[in-house]
Coordinates of C-alpha atoms and ligand atoms in Angstrom, one line a residue:
X14 CA -14.3 -17.4 -19.5
X15 CA -16.4 -14.3 -21.1
X16 CA -16.0 -12.9 -24.3
X17 CA -14.8 -9.9 -25.4
X18 CA -17.9 -8.9 -27.2
X19 CA -20.1 -10.2 -24.0
X20 CA -17.8 -8.5 -21.5
X21 CA -18.4 -4.8 -23.4
X22 CA -22.5 -5.4 -23.4
X23 CA -21.9 -5.9 -19.5
X24 CA -19.4 -2.9 -19.5
X25 CA -21.9 -0.7 -21.3
X26 CA -24.7 -1.5 -18.7
X27 CA -22.1 -1.1 -15.4
X28 CA -20.9 1.9 -16.4
X29 CA -24.3 3.2 -16.7
X30 CA -25.5 2.5 -13.7
X31 CA -21.9 2.8 -12.0
X32 CA -22.5 6.0 -9.1
X33 CA -18.8 6.2 -8.9
X34 CA -18.4 6.9 -12.3
X35 CA -18.5 10.5 -12.0
X36 CA -15.3 10.5 -9.8
X37 CA -13.1 9.8 -12.9
X38 CA -13.2 13.8 -13.5
X39 CA -11.5 14.3 -10.0
X40 CA -8.2 13.1 -11.9
X41 CA -5.9 14.1 -14.4
X42 CA -5.0 11.5 -17.2
X43 CA -1.7 11.4 -19.3
X44 CA -3.0 11.2 -23.2
X45 CA -2.2 8.1 -25.6
X46 CA -0.6 8.2 -28.7
X47 CA -4.3 9.0 -30.2
X48 CA -4.2 11.9 -28.0
X49 CA -7.0 10.5 -25.7
X50 CA -6.6 9.6 -22.2
X51 CA -5.2 6.6 -21.7
X52 CA -6.8 3.5 -20.0
X53 CA -4.5 3.8 -16.4
X54 CA -4.3 0.2 -15.2
X55 CA -1.1 1.2 -13.3
X56 CA -2.1 2.7 -10.1
X57 CA -1.0 0.2 -8.4
X58 CA 2.6 1.5 -8.9
X59 CA 1.6 5.5 -9.0
X60 CA -1.6 6.5 -8.9
X61 CA -3.0 9.3 -10.6
X62 CA -2.8 13.3 -10.1
X63 CA -6.1 14.2 -8.2
X64 CA -7.0 17.9 -10.1
X65 CA -7.0 19.1 -6.0
X66 CA -3.4 18.2 -5.5
X67 CA -2.1 21.5 -7.5
X68 CA -4.7 23.5 -5.2
X69 CA -3.4 22.1 -2.0
X70 CA 0.3 22.5 -3.1
X71 CA -0.1 26.2 -4.1
X72 CA -2.3 27.0 -1.0
X73 CA 1.4 26.1 1.2
X74 CA 3.7 27.5 -1.6
X75 CA 1.5 31.1 -1.1
X76 CA 1.4 30.6 2.7
X77 CA 5.3 30.0 2.6
X78 CA 5.0 33.4 0.0
X79 CA 3.1 35.6 2.4
X80 CA 3.9 34.3 5.8
X81 CA 7.4 33.0 6.0
X82 CA 7.8 31.5 9.5
X83 CA 5.0 32.2 10.8
X84 CA 3.2 29.9 8.1
X85 CA 4.1 27.5 10.8
X86 CA 1.5 28.4 13.0
X87 CA -0.9 31.2 11.2
X88 CA -3.4 31.1 8.6
X89 CA -5.9 28.2 7.7
X90 CA -3.5 25.5 7.4
X91 CA -0.7 26.0 9.7
X92 CA 2.5 23.7 8.9
X93 CA 3.1 22.4 12.8
X94 CA 0.1 20.5 12.9
X95 CA -0.3 19.7 9.3
X96 CA 0.1 16.3 9.4
X97 CA -3.3 15.8 11.7
X98 CA -5.0 16.8 8.2
X99 CA -4.1 13.3 7.5
X100 CA -4.7 11.3 10.9
X101 CA -8.6 11.1 11.1
X102 CA -8.7 10.1 6.8
X103 CA -6.2 7.6 7.4
X104 CA -7.4 6.3 10.5
X105 CA -10.9 5.8 8.7
X106 CA -8.5 4.4 5.8
X107 CA -6.7 1.3 7.7
X108 CA -9.5 0.6 10.7
X109 CA -7.4 2.1 13.2
X110 CA -7.8 5.0 16.4
X111 CA -6.7 8.5 15.4
X112 CA -4.1 8.1 17.5
X113 CA -2.1 4.7 16.2
X114 CA -1.4 6.5 12.9
X115 CA 0.9 9.0 11.5
X116 CA 1.8 10.2 8.4
X117 CA 5.4 10.3 8.1
X118 CA 8.6 9.3 6.0
X119 CA 8.5 7.3 3.2
X120 CA 7.8 3.3 3.3
X121 CA 11.2 1.6 3.8
X122 CA 12.0 4.5 6.6
X123 CA 9.1 3.4 8.5
X124 CA 9.8 -0.4 8.3
X125 CA 12.9 0.3 9.7
X126 CA 11.6 2.6 12.3
X127 CA 9.4 0.1 13.3
X128 CA 11.4 -2.5 13.4
X129 CA 13.9 -1.1 15.7
X130 CA 10.8 -1.0 17.9
X131 CA 9.5 -4.3 17.1
X132 CA 12.2 -6.8 16.3
X133 CA 14.2 -7.2 19.2
X134 CA 15.9 -10.6 18.3
X135 CA 17.3 -12.6 21.4
X136 CA 19.7 -15.6 20.9
X137 CA 16.7 -18.1 21.0
X138 CA 14.3 -16.3 19.1
X139 CA 15.6 -13.9 16.1
X140 CA 14.0 -15.0 12.8
X141 CA 11.5 -13.2 10.7
X142 CA 8.8 -15.0 8.8
X143 CA 8.0 -13.1 5.3
X144 CA 6.9 -14.2 2.2
X145 CA 9.9 -15.4 -0.1
X146 CA 8.0 -12.9 -3.2
X147 CA 8.3 -9.7 -0.6
X148 CA 9.3 -6.6 -2.7
X149 CA 13.4 -6.5 -2.5
X150 CA 13.1 -3.2 -0.4
X151 CA 11.7 -4.9 2.3
X152 CA 13.9 -7.9 2.1
X153 CA 16.9 -5.5 2.2
X154 CA 15.6 -4.1 5.2
X155 CA 14.7 -7.5 6.9
X156 CA 18.4 -8.7 6.1
X157 CA 20.1 -5.4 7.0
X158 CA 18.2 -5.6 10.5
X159 CA 19.4 -9.0 11.3
X160 CA 22.9 -7.9 10.9
X161 CA 22.6 -4.9 12.7
X162 CA 21.7 -6.9 16.0
X163 CA 24.6 -9.2 15.2
X164 CA 22.9 -12.5 13.8
X165 CA 23.3 -14.3 10.1
X166 CA 20.4 -13.7 7.8
X167 CA 21.0 -17.3 6.7
X168 CA 19.8 -18.5 10.1
X169 CA 17.4 -15.8 11.2
X170 CA 15.4 -15.2 7.4
X171 CA 12.4 -17.6 6.7
X172 CA 11.2 -16.9 3.6
X173 CA 8.3 -18.6 2.7
X174 CA 8.0 -20.1 -1.0
X175 CA 4.8 -21.5 -2.8
X176 CA 4.4 -25.4 -2.9
X177 CA 6.2 -26.6 -6.0
X178 CA 4.3 -26.2 -9.0
X179 CA 2.4 -23.6 -7.4
X180 CA 2.1 -19.7 -7.8
X181 CA 0.6 -18.7 -4.4
X182 CA 1.1 -19.4 -0.7
X183 CA -1.5 -21.3 0.7
X184 CA -2.6 -19.6 3.6
X185 CA -3.0 -22.6 5.8
X186 CA 0.6 -23.4 4.8
X187 CA 1.4 -19.8 6.3
X188 CA -0.1 -20.6 9.5
X189 CA 1.6 -23.8 9.8
X190 CA 4.7 -22.1 9.2
X191 CA 3.9 -19.4 11.9
X192 CA 3.1 -22.6 14.3
X193 CA 6.5 -24.7 13.5
X194 CA 8.8 -21.8 14.1
X195 CA 7.1 -21.1 17.6
X196 CA 9.5 -19.7 19.8
X197 CA 11.9 -19.3 17.2
X198 CA 10.0 -16.6 15.9
X199 CA 10.7 -12.9 16.3
X200 CA 8.8 -11.0 13.8
X201 CA 6.2 -12.5 11.1
X202 CA 5.8 -9.6 8.6
X203 CA 3.7 -9.8 5.9
X204 CA 2.9 -8.0 2.4
X205 CA -0.5 -7.4 2.3
X206 CA -1.4 -7.8 -1.0
X207 CA 2.1 -9.2 -2.6
X208 CA 3.4 -7.0 -5.0
X209 CA 3.9 -9.3 -7.3
X210 CA 0.9 -11.8 -6.9
X211 CA -1.8 -9.7 -6.3
X212 CA -2.7 -12.2 -3.1
X213 CA -4.2 -10.5 -0.3
X214 CA -3.8 -12.3 3.1
X215 CA -6.1 -12.7 6.4
X216 CA -4.8 -9.8 8.7
X217 CA -6.4 -11.3 11.9
X218 CA -5.9 -15.0 11.2
X219 CA -2.2 -13.9 10.7
X220 CA -2.3 -11.9 13.7
X221 CA -3.4 -14.6 15.9
X222 CA -1.0 -17.0 14.9
X223 CA 2.1 -14.7 15.3
X224 CA 1.1 -14.2 18.8
X225 CA 0.3 -17.2 19.7
X226 CA 3.8 -18.3 19.4
X227 CA 5.1 -15.0 20.8
X228 CA 6.4 -13.2 18.2
X229 CA 5.5 -9.6 17.1
X230 CA 3.4 -9.2 13.6
X231 CA 3.9 -6.5 11.3
X232 CA 2.0 -5.7 7.7
X233 CA 3.5 -4.2 5.1
X234 CA 0.3 -2.6 3.5
X235 CA 2.5 -0.5 0.4
X236 CA -0.4 -2.5 -1.8
X237 CA -3.4 -2.6 0.4
X238 CA -3.5 0.6 1.6
X239 CA -6.3 2.4 -0.8
X240 CA -7.2 -0.7 -2.3
X241 CA -8.6 -3.3 0.5
X242 CA -10.8 -2.6 3.4
X243 CA -8.5 -2.9 6.8
X244 CA -9.9 -3.2 10.3
X245 CA -6.3 -2.9 12.0
X246 CA -7.4 -2.0 15.5
X247 CA -9.7 -4.9 15.6
X248 CA -7.3 -7.4 14.3
X249 CA -4.5 -6.6 16.2
X250 CA -1.3 -6.5 14.5
X251 CA 1.2 -4.8 16.4
X252 CA 2.1 -2.3 13.5
X253 CA 1.9 -1.6 9.9
X254 CA 3.5 0.5 7.3
X255 CA 2.7 1.8 3.8
X256 CA 3.3 4.2 0.8
X257 CA 1.1 6.7 -0.6
X258 CA 2.0 6.8 -4.1
X259 CA 0.2 3.6 -5.2
X260 CA -3.5 3.5 -4.7
X261 CA -3.3 6.3 -2.7
X262 CA -2.7 8.7 -5.4
X263 CA -0.5 10.9 -3.0
X264 CA 2.0 11.7 -5.9
X265 CA 5.7 10.6 -6.5
X266 CA 7.6 9.4 -3.5
X267 CA 4.4 11.0 -1.1
X268 CA 5.0 10.5 2.3
X269 CA 3.8 7.1 3.7
X270 CA 2.0 6.0 6.8
X271 CA 2.6 3.9 9.7
X272 CA 0.4 1.9 12.7
X273 CA 1.4 1.2 15.7
X274 CA -1.7 -0.5 18.0
X275 CA -3.1 1.0 21.1
X276 CA -1.5 -1.5 23.2
X277 CA 2.1 -0.2 22.1
X278 CA 0.7 3.5 23.0
X279 CA 2.9 4.6 25.5
X280 CA 5.6 2.6 24.0
X281 CA 6.8 1.4 27.7
X282 CA 10.0 -0.9 27.5
X283 CA 10.2 -0.3 23.7
X284 CA 13.8 0.8 21.8
X285 CA 12.6 3.6 19.5
X286 CA 14.6 5.9 17.2
X287 CA 14.2 9.2 18.4
X288 CA 14.0 12.7 17.3
X289 CA 12.7 16.2 18.1
X290 CA 9.0 15.7 16.0
X291 CA 8.1 12.8 18.2
X292 CA 8.3 14.6 21.4
X293 CA 5.5 15.9 23.3
X294 CA 4.7 19.0 21.4
X295 CA 3.5 21.1 24.1
X296 CA 7.4 21.5 25.0
X297 CA 9.1 20.4 21.7
X298 CA 10.4 24.0 21.5
X299 CA 11.7 24.6 24.9
X300 CA 14.7 22.6 23.5
X301 CA 14.9 20.6 26.7
X302 CA 17.5 17.6 27.2
X303 CA 15.2 14.6 27.4
X304 CA 13.1 13.0 25.0
X305 CA 9.4 13.0 26.2
X306 CA 7.5 10.8 23.3
X307 CA 4.2 11.8 22.1
X308 CA 1.6 8.5 23.0
X309 CA 0.4 6.6 20.0
X310 CA 1.8 6.7 16.7
X311 CA 3.1 10.0 16.7
X312 CA 6.0 9.3 18.9
X313 CA 7.8 7.4 16.2
X314 CA 7.9 10.7 14.1
X315 CA 11.3 11.8 13.8
X316 CA 11.5 15.0 11.8
X317 CA 9.5 18.1 10.7
X318 CA 7.3 16.9 7.4
X319 CA 7.9 18.1 4.1
X320 CA 4.7 19.9 4.1
X321 CA 4.4 20.3 0.5
X322 CA 4.7 16.7 -0.2
X323 CA 1.7 16.2 2.5
X324 CA -0.5 18.6 0.7
X325 CA -0.8 16.6 -2.1
X326 CA -1.2 13.7 -0.5
X327 CA -4.3 15.8 1.5
X328 CA -5.8 16.5 -1.4
X329 CA -6.1 12.5 -2.1
X330 CA -7.0 11.4 1.4
X331 CA -9.8 14.0 1.0
X332 CA -11.3 12.2 -2.0
X333 CA -10.9 8.9 -0.1
X334 CA -12.6 9.9 2.6
X335 CA -15.5 11.5 1.1
X336 CA -15.9 8.2 -0.9
X337 CA -14.9 5.6 1.8
X338 CA -13.2 2.4 1.2
X339 CA -16.2 0.5 1.3
X340 CA -17.7 1.9 -1.7
X341 CA -14.5 2.1 -3.4
X342 CA -13.8 -1.7 -2.5
X343 CA -17.4 -3.0 -3.5
X344 CA -16.3 -0.7 -6.7
X345 CA -13.1 -2.5 -7.3
X346 CA -14.4 -6.0 -6.8
X347 CA -16.7 -5.3 -9.5
X348 CA -14.0 -4.3 -12.0
X349 CA -11.6 -7.1 -11.2
X350 CA -14.3 -9.2 -11.6
X351 CA -15.3 -8.4 -14.8
X352 CA -11.6 -8.4 -16.0
X353 CA -10.9 -11.8 -14.6
X354 CA -13.2 -14.1 -16.3
X355 CA -12.4 -12.1 -19.7
X356 CA -8.6 -12.8 -19.4
X357 CA -8.8 -16.1 -17.1
X358 CA -8.6 -19.1 -20.0
X359 CA -7.3 -17.2 -22.4
X360 CA -5.0 -19.8 -24.6
X361 CA -1.2 -18.1 -23.7
X362 CA -2.2 -16.4 -20.7
X363 CA -2.1 -17.9 -16.6
X364 CA -3.7 -15.7 -13.8
X365 CA -1.8 -16.1 -10.9
X366 CA -3.8 -14.1 -8.4
X367 CA -5.9 -15.9 -6.9
X368 CA -9.6 -16.3 -8.3
X369 CA -11.5 -15.7 -4.9
X370 CA -12.0 -11.9 -4.5
X371 CA -11.5 -12.4 -0.6
X372 CA -7.9 -13.4 -1.5
X373 CA -7.1 -10.6 -3.5
X374 CA -7.1 -6.7 -4.2
X375 CA -7.7 -4.9 -7.5
X376 CA -4.6 -6.1 -9.5
X377 CA -4.6 -9.3 -11.5
X378 CA -1.2 -10.8 -12.4
X379 CA -1.1 -12.6 -15.5
X380 CA 1.8 -14.7 -16.6
X381 CA 2.2 -14.0 -20.8
X382 CA 3.7 -17.0 -22.6
X383 CA 4.8 -15.3 -25.4
X384 CA 7.0 -11.9 -25.5
X385 CA 5.4 -10.0 -22.5
X386 CA 7.6 -6.9 -23.0
X387 CA 6.0 -6.9 -26.6
X388 CA 2.5 -7.1 -24.8
X389 CA 3.3 -4.3 -22.6
X390 CA 4.3 -2.0 -25.5
X391 CA 1.3 -3.2 -27.8
X392 CA -0.9 -2.4 -24.9
X393 CA 1.1 1.2 -24.5
X394 CA 0.5 2.0 -28.3
X395 CA -3.3 1.1 -28.1
X396 CA -3.2 3.9 -25.1
X397 CA -3.7 1.6 -22.1
X398 CA -0.8 1.5 -19.3
X399 CA 0.5 -1.6 -17.5
X400 CA 3.4 -2.7 -16.2
X401 CA 5.6 -6.0 -16.5
X402 CA 7.7 -7.7 -14.2
X403 CA 10.2 -9.8 -15.3
X404 CA 10.9 -12.5 -16.4
X405 CA 6.9 -12.9 -18.0
X406 CA 4.5 -11.2 -15.2
X407 CA 2.3 -8.1 -16.7
X408 CA 0.0 -6.6 -13.9
X409 CA -2.9 -5.0 -14.5
X410 CA -4.8 -2.8 -11.4
X411 CA -7.9 -1.1 -12.6
X412 CA -8.4 1.4 -9.8
X413 CA -12.5 2.3 -8.6
X414 CA -12.0 6.3 -8.6
X415 CA -11.0 6.3 -12.1
X416 CA -11.3 3.0 -14.4
X417 CA -14.2 2.5 -16.2
X418 CA -15.5 -0.8 -16.8
X419 CA -15.2 -0.6 -20.4
X420 CA -11.7 0.1 -20.2
X421 CA -11.3 -3.2 -18.6
X422 CA -12.6 -4.8 -21.6
X423 CA -10.4 -2.6 -23.9
X424 CA -7.3 -4.4 -21.9
X425 CA -8.7 -7.9 -22.8
X426 CA -9.2 -6.8 -26.3
X427 CA -5.5 -5.8 -26.8
X428 CA -4.7 -8.9 -24.7
X429 CA -6.5 -11.3 -26.9
X430 CA -4.9 -9.9 -30.4
X431 CA -1.9 -10.1 -28.7
X432 CA -1.9 -13.9 -27.7
X433 CA -3.5 -14.5 -30.9
X434 CA -0.8 -13.2 -32.6
X435 CA -2.7 -10.9 -35.2
Ligands
LIG22 C1 6.3 -0.2 -3.8 C2 6.8 -0.9 -2.5 C3 8.2 -0.5 -1.8 C4 8.3 0.7 -2.0 O1 9.6 1.1 -0.8 P1 9.9 3.0 -0.7 O2 10.4 3.1 0.5 O3 8.4 3.7 -0.6 O4 10.8 3.2 -2.0 C5 8.2 -1.2 -0.5 N1 7.6 -2.4 -0.7 C6 6.5 -2.7 -0.9 C7 6.3 -3.8 -0.4 C8 6.1 -2.4 -1.7 O5 5.2 -2.5 -2.8

């Protein structure tokens, strides 16, 4: 346990020595009640706007105004191959080969599209194993896919819950459950990081366990992308999907990302929902009758994508690529590593996120015993933005791009006055 006063002294030193500190100026901040930039701890819900996003979006608007349809092929950033500006940075972000990733659609859409290919239930093997506290949209996707294939969600869905009285899934229980389900298991799909608890999972170990029983393995990285360092190619899951408006700062409703492992590069034998944007680009505009899929993740594309939205994401991915996930994660571990001892053990607060940095990302989830919505209001009045998940969880996620160590201490200070009833 660290007192707010001790934390303040530490934070001053950490901020003074923080090489990533100046990056904060690359982002635009909402203003708090006192007119100063807020302490923004909800980058896990909607990341802040990079200053360069406006330029990138305006560039597309100008090309459209000045070139009309020719903008597809002309100019510095033609729209036909526009998604490729995002390919290499996205591959580096998640530890993939360039043809294993594509930016397209939004998260739940991509989850459905990849489940079409990678959830192929049979009479004997039809179960999906996932965290019981998975995000609602994921659970809706799982249940509707099960019904779509003519199976019964009550039979086919295997939500894993923590042991009675515990908040987190024990990693060994997850692996044991995969082994226990064995050949009944068609798909293992885990949210990494879990949106509610902030718990991170071992992608390599889960992938090995799933593949060992003959299941396919996918990950929802909505709370992982831009938060943790991934090695998706080496760790070997069949697929992964994520959104880009959380840690990735891509803007509201930003285009999502998808990873399909190189072993499925040719998609041989995989059913797939097809659209013209997944068709071989050399012959796309010949408008022929037969679908010829592009190799790799790009073959899952359906449509001509929204370039304006992609432009905002491009601005953010340029920042991620310039700094690199390793440096961001290092600072993130220090930020959360400062927040943790300030709040864990505070009377009236239970931190449910793992204390081990290897089992969490940026976010800490705090169970607040007295009036949690009141706490969020009090924080807002003090210019600190956090969010609340009913019935009693407050989530706080310092973002290494723009959170200062002093901001973390400010959060703890307001939290302390709330729990002390002052
Ligand atoms: C944020 C989030 C979503 C939201 O899905 P969209 O399709 O982008 O609206 C889904 N799943 C998880 C795990 C999330 O964290």
